[in-house]
Tab-separated table of C-alpha atoms in Angstrom:
chain	number	residue	atom	x	y	z
T	7	MET	CA	68.241	74.383	80.581
T	8	ASN	CA	68.738	78.226	80.926
T	9	ASN	CA	71.820	78.968	78.415
T	10	LEU	CA	71.644	82.643	79.033
T	11	ARG	CA	71.571	82.110	82.881
T	12	VAL	CA	74.578	79.803	82.336
T	13	LEU	CA	76.352	81.738	80.426
T	14	ARG	CA	75.997	84.810	82.504
T	15	SER	CA	76.943	82.822	85.654
T	16	SER	CA	80.142	81.762	83.822
T	17	ASN	CA	80.955	85.191	83.102
T	18	VAL	CA	80.648	86.153	86.798
T	19	LEU	CA	83.051	83.695	88.056
T	20	LEU	CA	85.433	84.206	84.817
T	21	LEU	CA	85.137	88.306	85.610
T	22	LEU	CA	85.947	87.274	89.582
T	23	THR	CA	88.801	85.261	88.792
T	24	GLY	CA	90.227	87.585	86.200
T	25	TYR	CA	90.177	85.903	83.156
T	26	GLN	CA	87.737	87.782	81.583
T	27	MET	CA	87.320	91.685	81.635
T	28	HIS	CA	84.044	91.527	79.184
T	29	TRP	CA	80.977	91.289	79.949
T	30	PHE	CA	77.978	89.257	78.531
T	31	ASP	CA	75.132	91.338	76.939
T	32	SER	CA	72.159	89.147	77.147
T	33	LYS	CA	70.150	91.190	74.905
T	34	GLN	CA	72.648	91.223	71.805
T	35	GLN	CA	73.912	87.407	73.307
T	36	ARG	CA	77.717	89.127	72.993
T	37	TYR	CA	80.331	89.969	74.944
T	38	ARG	CA	81.585	93.394	75.091
T	39	LEU	CA	84.622	95.225	76.952
T	40	SER	CA	83.387	96.618	80.218
T	41	LEU	CA	85.207	99.460	82.419
T	42	PRO	CA	84.864	97.459	85.605
T	43	GLY	CA	86.120	94.592	84.105
T	44	ALA	CA	89.186	96.483	82.861
T	45	VAL	CA	89.750	97.981	86.425
T	46	HIS	CA	89.531	94.619	88.263
T	47	ILE	CA	92.183	93.229	86.015
T	48	PHE	CA	94.356	96.590	86.456
T	49	VAL	CA	94.056	96.024	90.433
T	50	LEU	CA	94.681	92.208	90.020
T	51	ALA	CA	98.015	93.023	87.841
T	52	CYS	CA	98.846	95.365	90.803
T	53	ILE	CA	98.321	92.916	93.437
T	54	TYR	CA	99.949	90.179	91.923
T	55	ALA	CA	102.997	92.804	91.255
T	56	GLY	CA	103.711	93.207	94.930
T	57	CYS	CA	102.960	89.574	95.365
T	58	PHE	CA	105.656	88.447	92.890
T	59	ALA	CA	108.288	91.360	94.341
T	60	GLN	CA	108.204	89.598	97.509
T	61	HIS	CA	110.055	86.595	95.964
T	62	PHE	CA	113.207	88.626	95.766
T	63	GLN	CA	113.297	90.170	99.717
T	64	SER	CA	114.236	88.467	102.488
T	65	SER	CA	112.049	85.659	103.618
T	66	ALA	CA	111.923	82.789	106.429
T	67	VAL	CA	109.750	80.596	104.537
T	68	LEU	CA	112.123	81.020	101.229
T	69	LYS	CA	115.249	80.756	103.202
T	70	THR	CA	114.443	77.661	105.034
T	71	LEU	CA	113.031	76.066	101.671
T	72	LEU	CA	116.488	76.685	100.186
T	73	ASP	CA	118.256	75.175	103.184
T	74	VAL	CA	115.771	72.276	103.094
T	75	SER	CA	115.802	71.426	99.107
T	76	PRO	CA	117.587	73.365	96.674
T	77	PHE	CA	115.652	71.697	94.148
T	78	LEU	CA	112.326	72.615	95.585
T	79	PHE	CA	113.301	76.155	95.487
T	80	ARG	CA	114.616	75.942	92.027
T	81	LEU	CA	111.097	74.397	90.971
T	82	THR	CA	109.680	77.410	93.124
T	83	ARG	CA	111.729	79.788	90.846
T	84	LEU	CA	110.914	78.198	87.467
T	85	GLN	CA	106.891	78.390	88.601
T	86	LEU	CA	107.500	81.876	89.174
T	87	VAL	CA	109.184	82.403	85.976
T	88	LEU	CA	106.081	80.707	84.154
T	89	SER	CA	103.720	82.765	86.330
T	90	VAL	CA	104.532	85.930	84.994
T	91	LYS	CA	104.099	84.379	81.404
T	92	VAL	CA	100.883	83.085	82.425
T	93	PHE	CA	99.350	86.399	83.875
T	94	SER	CA	100.235	88.036	80.665
T	95	TYR	CA	99.209	85.189	77.832
T	96	ALA	CA	95.844	84.402	80.011
T	97	ILE	CA	94.843	88.178	79.444
T	98	TYR	CA	95.540	88.580	75.855
T	99	ALA	CA	94.167	84.885	75.144
T	100	SER	CA	90.895	85.793	77.027
T	101	VAL	CA	90.128	88.789	74.727
T	102	ARG	CA	91.165	86.776	71.698
T	103	ALA	CA	88.681	83.643	72.864
T	104	VAL	CA	86.159	86.013	73.527
T	105	GLY	CA	85.958	87.540	70.058
T	106	VAL	CA	85.341	83.719	68.770
T	107	ALA	CA	82.954	83.045	71.743
T	108	ASN	CA	80.958	85.874	70.132
T	109	GLU	CA	80.472	84.011	67.098
T	110	LEU	CA	79.492	80.598	69.060
T	111	THR	CA	76.856	82.219	71.074
T	112	VAL	CA	74.761	83.289	68.069
T	113	SER	CA	74.417	79.401	67.291
T	114	LEU	CA	73.122	78.640	70.511
T	115	PRO	CA	69.462	79.032	71.289
T	116	MET	CA	68.633	81.557	74.778
T	117	THR	CA	65.147	79.912	75.178
T	118	ASN	CA	64.354	78.707	78.326
T	119	SER	CA	63.389	75.133	78.661
T	120	SER	CA	61.856	73.353	81.863
T	121	GLY	CA	61.689	69.739	83.418
T	122	ARG	CA	63.728	67.628	85.606
T	123	ARG	CA	66.049	66.899	83.169
T	124	CYS	CA	66.507	70.357	81.763
T	125	ILE	CA	67.788	71.262	85.527
T	126	ALA	CA	69.787	68.221	86.110
T	127	LYS	CA	71.872	69.702	82.694
T	128	GLU	CA	72.042	73.084	84.158
T	129	LEU	CA	73.466	71.616	87.559
T	130	ILE	CA	75.944	69.826	85.677
T	131	ALA	CA	76.762	73.150	83.442
T	132	TYR	CA	77.525	74.601	86.814
T	133	ALA	CA	79.367	71.654	88.474
T	134	LEU	CA	81.805	71.864	85.287
T	135	LEU	CA	82.071	75.532	86.212
T	136	GLY	CA	82.735	75.306	89.894
T	137	SER	CA	83.277	72.092	91.141
T	138	THR	CA	87.094	72.812	91.579
T	139	PHE	CA	86.507	75.821	93.870
T	140	VAL	CA	84.210	73.662	96.069
T	141	VAL	CA	87.520	70.893	96.418
T	142	LEU	CA	89.478	74.156	96.984
T	143	LEU	CA	87.002	75.542	99.657
T	144	CYS	CA	86.942	72.094	101.463
T	145	PHE	CA	90.774	71.959	101.795
T	146	GLY	CA	90.930	75.694	102.947
T	147	LEU	CA	88.435	75.233	105.651
T	148	TYR	CA	90.168	72.021	107.032
T	149	ILE	CA	93.635	73.677	106.906
T	150	GLY	CA	92.009	76.828	108.655
T	151	TYR	CA	90.934	74.710	111.230
T	152	GLU	CA	93.975	72.830	111.786
T	153	MET	CA	95.743	76.510	112.046
T	154	LYS	CA	92.668	77.559	114.398
T	155	PHE	CA	91.629	79.958	111.431
T	156	LYS	CA	94.933	82.345	112.207
T	157	LEU	CA	96.345	83.816	109.042
T	158	PRO	CA	100.191	83.321	108.565
T	159	PRO	CA	102.431	86.167	108.174
T	160	LEU	CA	101.045	88.730	105.286
T	161	GLN	CA	104.516	88.028	103.518
T	162	ASP	CA	103.932	84.259	103.381
T	163	ILE	CA	100.504	85.001	101.981
T	164	MET	CA	102.007	87.311	99.392
T	165	ILE	CA	104.746	84.939	98.553
T	166	GLY	CA	102.010	81.970	97.825
T	167	ALA	CA	99.691	84.374	96.008
T	168	ALA	CA	102.374	84.987	93.510
T	169	LEU	CA	102.372	81.280	92.519
T	170	PHE	CA	98.743	80.756	93.143
T	171	LEU	CA	96.917	83.698	91.099
T	172	PRO	CA	98.364	82.934	87.806
T	173	HIS	CA	97.413	79.737	87.924
T	174	LEU	CA	93.591	80.561	88.877
T	175	VAL	CA	93.493	83.041	86.110
T	176	LEU	CA	94.570	80.907	83.387
T	177	ALA	CA	92.329	77.969	84.589
T	178	GLY	CA	89.613	79.989	83.931
T	179	ALA	CA	90.296	79.292	80.001
T	180	LEU	CA	89.444	75.583	80.913
T	181	ARG	CA	86.340	76.370	82.694
T	182	PHE	CA	85.374	78.841	79.744
T	183	TYR	CA	86.071	75.829	77.582
T	184	ASN	CA	84.097	73.569	79.585
T	185	ILE	CA	80.844	75.557	79.457
T	186	PHE	CA	80.811	76.177	75.509
T	187	ALA	CA	81.895	72.535	74.785
T	188	TRP	CA	78.626	71.351	77.301
T	189	LEU	CA	76.260	74.006	75.497
T	190	THR	CA	77.389	72.964	72.096
T	191	ARG	CA	76.427	69.400	73.333
T	192	GLU	CA	72.840	70.384	74.126
T	193	ARG	CA	72.450	72.379	70.879
T	194	LEU	CA	73.833	68.750	69.045
T	195	ALA	CA	71.352	67.305	70.783
T	196	GLN	CA	68.417	69.606	70.045
T	197	LEU	CA	69.392	69.611	66.575
T	198	GLN	CA	69.281	65.814	66.276
T	199	THR	CA	65.962	65.682	67.745
T	200	ASP	CA	64.506	68.284	64.834
T	201	VAL	CA	66.278	66.301	62.333
T	202	ASP	CA	64.689	63.335	63.427
T	203	GLU	CA	61.276	64.826	63.871
T	204	LEU	CA	61.690	66.339	60.447
T	205	LEU	CA	62.668	63.026	58.600
T	206	THR	CA	59.913	60.596	60.211
T	207	LEU	CA	57.209	63.136	58.967
T	208	SER	CA	58.633	63.137	55.558
T	209	GLN	CA	58.798	59.476	55.522
T	210	LEU	CA	55.225	59.100	56.975
T	211	ARG	CA	54.037	61.273	54.302
T	212	THR	CA	56.009	59.174	51.662
T	213	GLU	CA	54.676	56.120	53.070
T	214	LEU	CA	51.141	57.083	53.215
T	215	GLN	CA	51.317	58.374	49.452
T	216	LEU	CA	52.582	54.656	48.633
T	217	VAL	CA	49.763	52.917	50.568
T	218	ALA	CA	46.972	55.432	48.812
T	219	GLY	CA	48.733	54.456	45.221
T	220	SER	CA	49.713	57.826	44.574
T	221	SER	CA	53.397	58.808	43.518
T	222	SER	CA	53.144	62.777	43.356
T	223	THR	CA	53.856	64.858	46.606
T	224	ALA	CA	52.330	68.398	47.012
T	225	PRO	CA	54.971	70.377	45.630
T	226	GLY	CA	54.096	73.168	48.892
T	227	ALA	CA	54.658	70.567	51.483
T	228	ALA	CA	57.733	68.785	49.903
T	229	SER	CA	59.118	72.070	49.526
T	230	THR	CA	58.773	73.294	53.228
T	231	GLN	CA	60.497	69.840	54.181
T	232	VAL	CA	63.370	70.665	52.169
T	233	ASP	CA	63.665	74.233	53.221
T	234	ASN	CA	63.700	73.094	57.132
T	235	LEU	CA	65.943	70.427	56.611
T	236	LEU	CA	68.276	72.280	54.860
T	237	SER	CA	67.780	74.961	57.496
T	238	GLN	CA	68.925	72.475	59.897
T	239	TYR	CA	71.921	71.638	57.735
T	240	GLU	CA	72.947	75.161	57.929
T	241	GLN	CA	72.890	75.481	61.505
T	242	LEU	CA	74.970	72.364	62.380
T	243	GLN	CA	77.409	73.948	59.689
T	244	LEU	CA	77.948	76.868	61.640
T	245	LEU	CA	77.550	75.557	65.070
T	246	ALA	CA	80.779	72.961	63.814
T	247	LYS	CA	82.769	76.101	62.057
T	248	HIS	CA	82.064	78.456	65.010
T	249	PHE	CA	83.236	75.498	67.938
T	250	ASN	CA	86.192	74.646	65.615
T	251	ASP	CA	87.124	78.060	65.597
T	252	PHE	CA	86.585	78.456	69.630
T	253	PHE	CA	88.999	75.468	70.173
T	254	LYS	CA	91.514	76.638	67.996
T	255	SER	CA	91.711	79.769	70.246
T	256	MET	CA	91.623	77.902	73.269
T	257	GLN	CA	94.257	75.222	72.910
T	258	HIS	CA	97.150	77.207	73.474
T	259	SER	CA	95.922	77.907	76.889
T	260	LEU	CA	94.870	74.472	77.666
T	261	LEU	CA	98.211	73.147	76.931
T	262	LEU	CA	100.102	76.079	78.808
T	263	LEU	CA	97.692	75.320	81.735
T	264	LEU	CA	98.702	71.474	81.285
T	265	VAL	CA	102.665	72.564	81.452
T	266	ILE	CA	102.270	74.497	84.605
T	267	ASN	CA	100.163	71.998	86.055
T	268	ALA	CA	102.884	69.438	85.522
T	269	ASN	CA	105.653	71.772	87.551
T	270	CYS	CA	103.017	71.624	90.292
T	271	LEU	CA	102.580	68.183	90.337
T	272	LEU	CA	106.199	67.787	90.367
T	273	PHE	CA	106.550	70.172	93.267
T	274	GLY	CA	103.752	68.090	95.103
T	275	ILE	CA	105.122	64.569	94.795
T	276	HIS	CA	108.766	65.584	95.385
T	277	SER	CA	107.996	67.080	98.715
T	278	TYR	CA	105.573	64.264	99.823
T	279	VAL	CA	108.264	61.725	99.029
T	280	TYR	CA	110.487	63.646	101.021
T	281	TYR	CA	108.243	64.312	103.704
T	282	SER	CA	106.966	61.177	103.996
T	283	SER	CA	110.697	59.560	104.151
T	284	THR	CA	112.504	62.273	106.491
T	285	TRP	CA	111.014	65.640	107.041
T	286	HIS	CA	108.043	64.577	108.953
T	287	VAL	CA	110.374	64.395	111.902
T	288	LEU	CA	110.989	68.246	112.388
T	289	PHE	CA	107.225	69.072	112.650
T	290	GLU	CA	104.445	68.156	115.040
T	291	ASP	CA	101.206	66.511	114.573
T	292	ARG	CA	99.052	69.383	113.808
T	293	LYS	CA	101.755	70.808	111.451
T	294	GLN	CA	102.116	67.177	109.526
T	295	ARG	CA	98.371	67.441	109.158
T	296	ILE	CA	98.591	70.752	107.208
T	297	PHE	CA	101.258	69.668	104.922
T	298	TYR	CA	99.264	66.539	104.113
T	299	ALA	CA	96.243	68.335	103.337
T	300	GLY	CA	97.834	71.303	101.526
T	301	ASN	CA	99.459	68.500	99.307
T	302	ALA	CA	96.765	66.639	98.560
T	303	CYS	CA	95.006	69.605	97.640
T	304	ILE	CA	97.228	70.018	94.654
T	305	TYR	CA	96.412	66.876	93.380
T	306	ALA	CA	92.680	67.135	93.968
T	307	CYS	CA	92.323	70.646	92.426
T	308	ILE	CA	94.190	69.706	89.261
T	309	GLY	CA	92.706	66.040	88.992
T	310	CYS	CA	89.138	67.795	89.312
T	311	ASP	CA	90.256	70.089	86.257
T	312	TYR	CA	90.993	67.253	84.290
T	313	VAL	CA	88.114	65.469	85.112
T	314	CYS	CA	85.954	68.059	84.153
T	315	LEU	CA	87.549	68.817	80.945
T	316	LEU	CA	87.463	65.020	80.080
T	317	LEU	CA	83.640	64.806	80.872
T	318	SER	CA	82.535	67.943	78.864
T	319	GLN	CA	84.718	66.689	76.048
T	320	THR	CA	83.430	62.830	76.029
T	321	MET	CA	79.678	64.249	76.448
T	322	LEU	CA	80.268	66.509	73.267
T	323	GLU	CA	81.686	63.057	71.580
T	324	GLN	CA	79.252	61.144	72.466
T	325	GLN	CA	76.690	63.225	71.466
T	326	ARG	CA	78.414	63.615	68.126
T	327	PHE	CA	78.579	59.998	67.514
T	328	ARG	CA	74.810	59.325	68.550
T	329	PHE	CA	74.026	61.921	65.973
T	330	TRP	CA	76.114	60.676	63.340
T	331	THR	CA	74.733	56.974	64.184
T	332	SER	CA	71.253	58.118	63.574
T	333	LEU	CA	71.563	59.817	60.312
T	334	SER	CA	73.531	56.599	59.088
T	335	ASP	CA	70.805	54.669	60.212
T	336	ARG	CA	68.288	56.304	58.398
T	337	LEU	CA	70.334	56.497	55.327
T	338	ALA	CA	70.830	52.842	55.320
T	339	ARG	CA	67.331	51.547	56.220
T	340	SER	CA	65.096	54.125	54.891
T	341	SER	CA	64.748	54.233	50.744
T	342	ALA	CA	61.711	56.550	51.139
T	343	LEU	CA	63.485	59.742	51.409
T	344	PRO	CA	63.683	62.041	48.396
T	345	LYS	CA	66.779	62.007	46.578
T	346	HIS	CA	67.307	65.956	47.228
T	347	MET	CA	66.815	65.077	51.235
T	348	ARG	CA	69.379	62.329	51.177
T	349	ARG	CA	72.124	64.224	49.458
T	350	ILE	CA	71.421	66.848	52.479
T	351	VAL	CA	71.320	64.323	55.210
T	352	LYS	CA	74.676	62.875	53.786
T	353	ASN	CA	76.305	66.200	54.030
T	354	MET	CA	74.891	66.229	57.688
T	355	ARG	CA	76.564	63.043	58.461
T	356	ASP	CA	80.001	64.462	56.455
T	357	ILE	CA	80.136	67.457	59.032
T	358	LEU	CA	79.659	65.379	62.002
T	359	ALA	CA	82.055	62.725	60.666
T	360	ASN	CA	84.760	65.240	60.302
T	361	SER	CA	84.161	68.044	62.749
T	362	PHE	CA	84.031	67.906	66.183
T	363	ARG	CA	87.485	65.948	66.380
T	364	PHE	CA	90.013	67.716	67.942
T	365	LYS	CA	93.932	67.606	67.910
T	366	PHE	CA	96.107	69.568	70.044
T	367	LEU	CA	98.765	71.424	68.256
T	368	SER	CA	102.387	70.256	69.314
T	369	ILE	CA	104.007	73.325	71.266
T	370	TRP	CA	107.448	73.149	69.055
T	371	ARG	CA	104.396	74.050	66.438
T	372	PHE	CA	103.596	77.361	68.221
T	373	ASN	CA	104.377	80.637	66.263
T	374	LEU	CA	106.997	82.859	68.441
T	375	ALA	CA	104.692	84.797	70.194
T	376	ASN	CA	103.431	81.572	71.931
T	377	PHE	CA	106.836	79.902	71.802
T	378	VAL	CA	108.757	82.358	74.432
T	379	LEU	CA	105.827	81.615	76.828
T	380	VAL	CA	107.105	78.350	78.251
T	381	ASN	CA	110.459	77.483	79.195
T	382	MET	CA	112.660	75.344	77.206
T	383	GLU	CA	113.125	72.730	79.438
T	384	ILE	CA	109.323	72.104	80.022
T	385	THR	CA	108.763	72.679	75.919
T	386	PHE	CA	110.842	69.227	75.398
T	387	ILE	CA	108.553	67.079	77.661
T	388	TYR	CA	105.852	68.023	75.379
T	389	SER	CA	107.216	68.637	72.239
T	390	LEU	CA	105.425	65.580	70.548
T	391	TYR	CA	102.968	65.926	67.589
T	392	ILE	CA	100.053	63.654	68.028
T	393	SER	CA	97.732	63.102	65.445
T	394	THR	CA	94.972	61.502	67.319
T	395	THR	CA	91.568	62.571	68.823
T	396	PHE	CA	91.421	64.828	71.663
T	397	LEU	CA	90.723	62.495	74.552
T	398	ARG	CA	93.405	59.970	73.439
T	399	HIS	CA	95.935	62.823	72.630
T	400	PHE	CA	94.959	64.449	75.918
T	401	LEU	CA	95.532	60.814	77.919
T	402	GLN	CA	99.092	60.492	75.985
T	403	LEU	CA	99.882	63.655	77.346
T	404	GLN	CA	98.838	62.756	81.084
T	405	LEU	CA	100.771	59.407	80.652
T	406	LEU	CA	103.969	61.246	79.602
T	407	GLN	CA	103.706	63.974	82.062
T	408	ALA	CA	103.128	61.423	85.086
T	409	LEU	CA	106.291	59.300	83.534
T	410	ILE	CA	108.540	61.979	83.669
T	411	ILE	CA	107.558	63.252	86.947
T	412	ALA	CA	107.940	59.907	88.387
T	413	LEU	CA	111.466	59.645	86.690
T	414	ILE	CA	112.580	63.134	88.267
T	415	VAL	CA	111.428	62.339	91.519
T	416	ILE	CA	113.187	58.311	91.525
T	417	TYR	CA	116.130	59.868	90.504
T	418	HIS	CA	116.558	62.753	93.092
T	419	TYR	CA	115.535	60.442	95.817
T	420	LEU	CA	117.746	57.372	94.880
T	421	ASN	CA	120.797	59.634	94.306
T	422	ASP	CA	120.104	61.386	97.576
T	423	ALA	CA	119.950	57.869	99.246
T	424	ILE	CA	123.229	56.864	97.556
T	425	LEU	CA	125.012	60.035	98.782
T	426	LEU	CA	123.557	59.056	102.474
T	427	THR	CA	125.037	55.700	102.465
T	428	ASN	CA	128.467	57.145	101.132
T	429	GLU	CA	127.991	59.292	103.981
T	430	ARG	CA	127.479	56.289	106.346
T	431	PHE	CA	130.313	54.084	105.055
T	432	GLU	CA	132.745	56.799	105.492
T	433	SER	CA	131.716	57.473	108.913
T	434	ASN	CA	131.889	54.024	109.697
T	435	ASP	CA	135.404	53.825	107.904
T	436	ALA	CA	136.534	56.582	109.965
T	437	ASP	CA	135.462	54.888	113.251
T	438	ASP	CA	137.195	51.627	112.194
T	439	ASP	CA	140.881	53.799	111.642
T	440	GLU	CA	140.236	55.506	114.989
């Protein structure tokens, strides 16, 4: 797999989506601030400011939304408020994350690898990077076909862009994390191969000496083996430290993305329930298909992001466990390793046991600068301290998110159903009195 090509591709995509303003320098293997990237961010900010202002102008779409469902209108306002904070925080978090990523890129070799397996791994990296855009493009083409490829009014486009653009920018944090998690996983696999070969060679030499009846080892060969193993240990130590620092710099962005996704899902599910029960009678078949496609696009894109995140993290965890198991098996079965080499192997196993096990911070533990980024209502939903691994923690947050969304939708739906029933009873009573 060509790590340099993967990093450059991710850098170009994140530059275009507005998450990064740094250019990846292939010679120095570092991200550096670029003038075109800064200008691009400024232009995006100006476009976003113009789109944001449209929400406070007279608009038929917003008026219709307010008349049909005040709850959905308030959700739109909430998303708009979150979007301002998201757009500002995404730029700040990107600059911070790039500084930590520079240290991590030093731990990743940029040498080219060939073979079908390497090509497949590189394709997986591109899938983690761009699969959500493919899903979005497919839905966009279908909706465009249903609309006969006619653009809606410019004001409606700008209203939608004010809600979508900050989400697109912040979602770059998830793709940035996915790529480095995948590259770190490949680096762990390479270190495991090198360490296994080194330990196997050392064990064979020791066994041959025992068969030959000699208990002495050539000082030069033994010293070289220890130095090589120590070098692998130092590389593993640096990789674990740099990736842990990288995760800490990204976790606030991932949590904030989870919060705005929760608001999007609540909007989508609530609108689907009411549209399927009553609102669909107001629209013709073609517009109904457009609504259902747009509504399904919300779930598909958010779900695709989550699947990519869980896939990259699961593969990293599996590789860590395979490496840890390999070292544990050698320590348990082999007594032929020299004592000093066994000590280094134990240290490597301890790093694998204690590192690459990530926990999200709870939102209530954010400092003030991060805490003001989310509203108190949304913060209450996620203010839970989880002392489990990344995957278990993430799935618990997803379950909690789905439960709260379901309760909110059920409450509003049943409340409106009760009000409608009361109105019918009152109407019947009035008819009987007449």
